[in-house]
GROMACS .gro file of C-alpha atoms in nm:
model
  275
    1MET     CA    1  12.795  10.313  11.662
    2THR     CA    2  12.909  10.264  12.023
    3ARG     CA    3  12.679  10.312  12.319
    4MET     CA    4  12.871  10.629  12.415
    5HIS     CA    5  12.829  10.778  12.068
    6GLU     CA    6  12.464  10.673  12.059
    7THR     CA    7  12.398  10.840  12.394
    8LYS     CA    8  12.571  11.157  12.281
    9SER     CA    9  12.370  11.154  11.958
   10ASN     CA   10  12.046  11.123  12.154
   11ARG     CA   11  12.132  11.438  12.349
   12THR     CA   12  12.205  11.653  12.048
   13GLY     CA   13  12.095  11.710  11.689
   14PHE     CA   14  11.766  11.590  11.550
   15ASN     CA   15  11.680  11.364  11.844
   16SER     CA   16  11.692  11.653  12.090
   17VAL     CA   17  11.463  11.857  11.863
   18PHE     CA   18  11.205  11.589  11.776
   19GLY     CA   19  11.190  11.406  12.107
   20GLY     CA   20  11.417  11.111  12.039
   21ASP     CA   21  11.338  10.748  11.953
   22TYR     CA   22  11.062  10.720  11.691
   23THR     CA   23  10.825  10.992  11.814
   24PHE     CA   24  10.881  11.213  11.510
   25PHE     CA   25  10.795  10.934  11.268
   26GLY     CA   26  10.502  10.826  11.480
   27LEU     CA   27  10.350  11.173  11.475
   28LEU     CA   28  10.375  11.202  11.097
   29GLY     CA   29  10.245  10.848  11.047
   30ALA     CA   30   9.951  10.911  11.280
   31ILE     CA   31   9.821  11.178  11.044
   32LEU     CA   32   9.796  10.929  10.758
   33ALA     CA   33   9.656  10.658  10.988
   34VAL     CA   34   9.376  10.889  11.102
   35TYR     CA   35   9.309  10.991  10.743
   36LEU     CA   36   9.276  10.624  10.642
   37LEU     CA   37   9.050  10.538  10.936
   38TYR     CA   38   8.820  10.840  10.921
   39PRO     CA   39   8.611  10.737  10.614
   40PHE     CA   40   8.539  10.394  10.766
   41VAL     CA   41   8.416  10.556  11.087
   42THR     CA   42   8.196  10.810  10.912
   43PHE     CA   43   8.047  10.556  10.670
   44PHE     CA   44   7.954  10.291  10.924
   45ALA     CA   45   7.842  10.551  11.180
   46GLY     CA   46   7.631  10.731  10.920
   47ALA     CA   47   7.468  10.407  10.805
   48GLN     CA   48   7.309  10.366  11.147
   49GLY     CA   49   6.954  10.500  11.146
   50ASN     CA   50   6.922  10.483  10.767
   51GLY     CA   51   6.693  10.182  10.759
   52ILE     CA   52   6.966   9.920  10.710
   53SER     CA   53   6.875   9.593  10.877
   54VAL     CA   54   7.021   9.243  10.904
   55ALA     CA   55   6.776   9.132  10.635
   56ASP     CA   56   6.953   9.358  10.385
   57PHE     CA   57   7.260   9.134  10.411
   58THR     CA   58   7.056   8.845  10.269
   59ARG     CA   59   6.908   9.031   9.975
   60PRO     CA   60   6.944   8.830   9.650
   61GLU     CA   61   7.162   9.091   9.482
   62VAL     CA   62   7.404   9.095   9.779
   63ILE     CA   63   7.436   8.715   9.784
   64SER     CA   64   7.467   8.700   9.405
   65ALA     CA   65   7.738   8.969   9.393
   66ALA     CA   66   7.935   8.802   9.673
   67LYS     CA   67   7.908   8.467   9.492
   68TYR     CA   68   8.040   8.605   9.164
   69SER     CA   69   8.329   8.793   9.329
   70LEU     CA   70   8.432   8.502   9.551
   71THR     CA   71   8.425   8.252   9.266
   72THR     CA   72   8.608   8.463   9.009
   73ALA     CA   73   8.881   8.627   9.221
   74PRO     CA   74   9.048   8.295   9.320
   75ILE     CA   75   9.052   8.185   8.955
   76SER     CA   76   9.200   8.517   8.843
   77THR     CA   77   9.463   8.491   9.117
   78ALA     CA   78   9.549   8.135   9.017
   79VAL     CA   79   9.586   8.232   8.650
   80ALA     CA   80   9.801   8.534   8.736
   81THR     CA   81  10.022   8.321   8.965
   82ALA     CA   82  10.058   8.029   8.724
   83PHE     CA   83  10.191   8.256   8.450
   84GLY     CA   84  10.321   8.550   8.654
   85VAL     CA   85  10.575   8.362   8.870
   86PRO     CA   86  10.750   8.204   8.568
   87LEU     CA   87  10.752   8.544   8.397
   88ALA     CA   88  10.904   8.704   8.707
   89TYR     CA   89  11.177   8.437   8.721
   90PHE     CA   90  11.253   8.476   8.352
   91LEU     CA   91  11.279   8.855   8.381
   92SER     CA   92  11.500   8.823   8.688
   93ARG     CA   93  11.749   8.585   8.529
   94SER     CA   94  11.749   8.680   8.161
   95GLU     CA   95  11.886   8.964   7.951
   96PHE     CA   96  11.742   9.017   7.604
   97ARG     CA   97  11.662   9.290   7.359
   98GLY     CA   98  11.333   9.455   7.446
   99LYS     CA   99  11.347   9.359   7.813
  100LEU     CA  100  11.279   9.717   7.918
  101LEU     CA  101  10.962   9.715   7.709
  102VAL     CA  102  10.843   9.390   7.868
  103ASP     CA  103  10.923   9.527   8.213
  104SER     CA  104  10.721   9.838   8.139
  105LEU     CA  105  10.433   9.636   7.996
  106VAL     CA  106  10.407   9.433   8.317
  107ILE     CA  107  10.378   9.748   8.528
  108LEU     CA  108  10.154   9.942   8.287
  109PRO     CA  109   9.817   9.808   8.416
  110LEU     CA  110   9.904   9.952   8.758
  111VAL     CA  111   9.940  10.308   8.630
  112LEU     CA  112   9.649  10.302   8.386
  113PRO     CA  113   9.299  10.378   8.513
  114PRO     CA  114   9.117  10.041   8.534
  115VAL     CA  115   8.847  10.166   8.298
  116VAL     CA  116   9.117  10.207   8.033
  117GLY     CA  117   9.209   9.844   8.086
  118GLY     CA  118   8.844   9.758   8.023
  119VAL     CA  119   8.844   9.956   7.699
  120LEU     CA  120   9.159   9.777   7.582
  121LEU     CA  121   9.012   9.438   7.665
  122LEU     CA  122   8.695   9.517   7.472
  123THR     CA  123   8.897   9.604   7.162
  124GLY     CA  124   9.080   9.272   7.190
  125PHE     CA  125   8.816   9.030   7.312
  126GLY     CA  126   8.479   9.198   7.245
  127SER     CA  127   8.202   9.007   7.070
  128PHE     CA  128   8.269   9.176   6.735
  129THR     CA  129   8.647   9.128   6.738
  130PRO     CA  130   8.807   8.832   6.554
  131VAL     CA  131   8.898   8.664   6.884
  132GLY     CA  132   8.551   8.725   7.023
  133GLN     CA  133   8.383   8.585   6.712
  134VAL     CA  134   8.598   8.271   6.719
  135ALA     CA  135   8.515   8.225   7.087
  136ASN     CA  136   8.144   8.273   7.014
  137SER     CA  137   8.160   8.006   6.746
  138LEU     CA  138   8.301   7.771   7.009
  139GLY     CA  139   8.023   7.858   7.251
  140LEU     CA  140   8.236   8.084   7.472
  141THR     CA  141   8.132   8.437   7.564
  142LEU     CA  142   8.433   8.653   7.651
  143THR     CA  143   8.236   8.956   7.773
  144ASP     CA  144   7.944   8.992   8.014
  145SER     CA  145   8.026   8.651   8.156
  146TYR     CA  146   8.243   8.470   8.411
  147ILE     CA  147   8.525   8.475   8.157
  148GLY     CA  148   8.486   8.849   8.111
  149ILE     CA  149   8.514   8.910   8.487
  150ILE     CA  150   8.819   8.685   8.517
  151SER     CA  151   8.995   8.843   8.220
  152ALA     CA  152   8.941   9.193   8.361
  153GLN     CA  153   9.058   9.095   8.710
  154THR     CA  154   9.365   8.915   8.573
  155PHE     CA  155   9.463   9.209   8.352
  156VAL     CA  156   9.450   9.460   8.635
  157ALA     CA  157   9.581   9.248   8.925
  158SER     CA  158   9.852   9.024   8.775
  159PRO     CA  159  10.131   9.288   8.798
  160PHE     CA  160  10.131   9.249   9.176
  161VAL     CA  161  10.242   8.886   9.175
  162VAL     CA  162  10.497   8.949   8.900
  163ILE     CA  163  10.658   9.247   9.072
  164THR     CA  164  10.678   9.094   9.421
  165SER     CA  165  10.798   8.758   9.290
  166ARG     CA  166  11.068   8.921   9.081
  167ALA     CA  167  11.190   9.119   9.381
  168GLY     CA  168  11.220   8.790   9.567
  169PHE     CA  169  11.411   8.618   9.286
  170ASP     CA  170  11.646   8.916   9.254
  171SER     CA  171  11.732   8.890   9.624
  172VAL     CA  172  11.833   8.520   9.618
  173GLU     CA  173  12.046   8.511   9.304
  174GLU     CA  174  12.370   8.453   9.500
  175TYR     CA  175  12.221   8.145   9.671
  176GLU     CA  176  12.118   8.014   9.333
  177ARG     CA  177  12.473   8.059   9.201
  178ALA     CA  178  12.603   7.865   9.501
  179SER     CA  179  12.362   7.582   9.425
  180ARG     CA  180  12.466   7.575   9.060
  181SER     CA  181  12.834   7.569   9.163
  182LEU     CA  182  12.758   7.248   9.356
  183GLY     CA  183  12.638   7.084   9.037
  184LYS     CA  184  12.263   7.132   9.075
  185GLY     CA  185  12.066   7.188   8.755
  186PRO     CA  186  11.853   7.498   8.690
  187VAL     CA  187  11.520   7.322   8.746
  188GLU     CA  188  11.633   7.154   9.070
  189THR     CA  189  11.785   7.481   9.189
  190PHE     CA  190  11.461   7.665   9.116
  191PHE     CA  191  11.240   7.424   9.311
  192ARG     CA  192  11.481   7.348   9.598
  193VAL     CA  193  11.647   7.688   9.647
  194SER     CA  194  11.488   7.983   9.467
  195LEU     CA  195  11.122   7.896   9.520
  196PRO     CA  196  11.145   7.820   9.896
  197LEU     CA  197  11.354   8.130   9.964
  198THR     CA  198  11.113   8.357   9.776
  199SER     CA  199  10.793   8.201   9.910
  200GLY     CA  200  10.725   8.506  10.126
  201HIS     CA  201  10.745   8.744   9.830
  202ILE     CA  202  10.530   8.516   9.614
  203LEU     CA  203  10.271   8.471   9.886
  204ALA     CA  204  10.250   8.846   9.939
  205GLY     CA  205  10.202   8.891   9.564
  206VAL     CA  206   9.931   8.626   9.556
  207ALA     CA  207   9.746   8.791   9.843
  208LEU     CA  208   9.771   9.135   9.684
  209THR     CA  209   9.653   8.994   9.352
  210PHE     CA  210   9.352   8.833   9.518
  211ALA     CA  211   9.269   9.154   9.707
  212ARG     CA  212   9.298   9.360   9.389
  213SER     CA  213   9.087   9.110   9.195
  214ILE     CA  214   8.803   9.101   9.445
  215GLY     CA  215   8.792   9.482   9.456
  216GLU     CA  216   8.828   9.541   9.082
  217PHE     CA  217   8.561   9.767   8.935
  218GLY     CA  218   8.656   9.979   8.633
  219ALA     CA  219   8.776   9.712   8.391
  220THR     CA  220   8.513   9.466   8.512
  221MET     CA  221   8.232   9.714   8.457
  222MET     CA  222   8.349   9.767   8.098
  223THR     CA  223   8.397   9.403   8.003
  224ALA     CA  224   8.143   9.229   8.226
  225TYR     CA  225   7.879   9.463   8.365
  226ASN     CA  226   7.664   9.153   8.397
  227PRO     CA  227   7.679   8.947   8.608
  228HIS     CA  228   7.739   9.198   8.887
  229THR     CA  229   8.041   9.148   9.110
  230MET     CA  230   8.046   9.318   9.451
  231PRO     CA  231   8.211   9.642   9.329
  232THR     CA  232   7.969   9.664   9.036
  233GLN     CA  233   7.670   9.594   9.262
  234ILE     CA  234   7.791   9.868   9.499
  235TRP     CA  235   7.785  10.113   9.209
  236VAL     CA  236   7.438  10.000   9.095
  237THR     CA  237   7.301  10.023   9.450
  238PHE     CA  238   7.458  10.365   9.504
  239ILE     CA  239   7.300  10.503   9.186
  240SER     CA  240   6.954  10.362   9.258
  241ARG     CA  241   6.924  10.381   9.639
  242GLY     CA  242   7.196  10.608   9.779
  243VAL     CA  243   7.528  10.571   9.955
  244TYR     CA  244   7.418  10.404  10.279
  245ALA     CA  245   7.216  10.136  10.097
  246THR     CA  246   7.552   9.996   9.989
  247LEU     CA  247   7.635   9.907  10.353
  248PRO     CA  248   7.575   9.528  10.330
  249ILE     CA  249   7.802   9.478  10.029
  250VAL     CA  250   8.061   9.727  10.154
  251ALA     CA  251   8.070   9.545  10.488
  252VAL     CA  252   8.125   9.211  10.313
  253LEU     CA  253   8.397   9.357  10.091
  254VAL     CA  254   8.575   9.528  10.382
  255THR     CA  255   8.560   9.205  10.584
  256PHE     CA  256   8.724   9.005  10.307
  257GLY     CA  257   8.981   9.278  10.249
  258LEU     CA  258   9.070   9.281  10.618
  259ALA     CA  259   9.093   8.902  10.619
  260VAL     CA  260   9.340   8.916  10.330
  261VAL     CA  261   9.557   9.172  10.510
  262VAL     CA  262   9.559   8.968  10.830
  263GLY     CA  263   9.632   8.657  10.626
  264ILE     CA  264   9.933   8.826  10.465
  265ARG     CA  265  10.080   8.919  10.801
  266TYR     CA  266  10.008   8.578  10.957
  267SER     CA  267  10.149   8.388  10.662
  268GLY     CA  268  10.455   8.610  10.657
  269LYS     CA  269  10.526   8.524  11.020
  270SER     CA  270  10.462   8.153  10.972
  271ILE     CA  271  10.721   8.126  10.693
  272GLY     CA  272  10.973   8.345  10.871
  273VAL     CA  273  10.943   8.659  10.662
  274LYS     CA  274  11.093   8.954  10.849
  275GLU     CA  275  10.841   9.233  10.901
   0.00000   0.00000   0.00000
């Protein structure tokens, strides 16, 4: 569109009605932004004057819950990445019977309520299932343990890294074909072309998987009520002491969540991902 046509367009039509530029979109977006911000303001403002002190941040249950969440979420993210990225690449490059079913299965944990995921995991890995009994005989406890927390977090959060990584691989297929036409093998092409070009997508998926893992509640509560992670401890504290007593753990969880979001944006800029 030439400058003359653009100027004429700005004087007529939608731009003349909604104020031009991006004002219309900004006004609509502001409504959602305020809606997202409002609960944070009311919660932290309401917590003032409810007997919450700095000492509450060092309570044993707060430290314990933070420890369990911060030690399990990275492991869950690593497991989801180690197996999710290869799965994403395979789905992006392969055609086979039943692919639609596998695609749907990858996305399914995102649309199911997390508590349903917990129920499914219990029927597969509970103490009285064949797998659970074999694990028990080997000295491993698959529920109400570190393993139970990690399995629940991985089940619910792994779709994020698969979906974002696959989107990245889909977008660089033509570069991969160019590399193959120059005589490069599939493995060399993957590590020297596909993986570097999709690093932004993969990193975003890893960050989202970590954020989802650290905030996971429903499936974790079903498969590993003990030991308490931060979301589970928030629920226990809310039931026993009220909403504002959850402030210390909520503050820790929000801080880590914000750090992940900032990390995503910073990492995206550092590797040249267009925002």
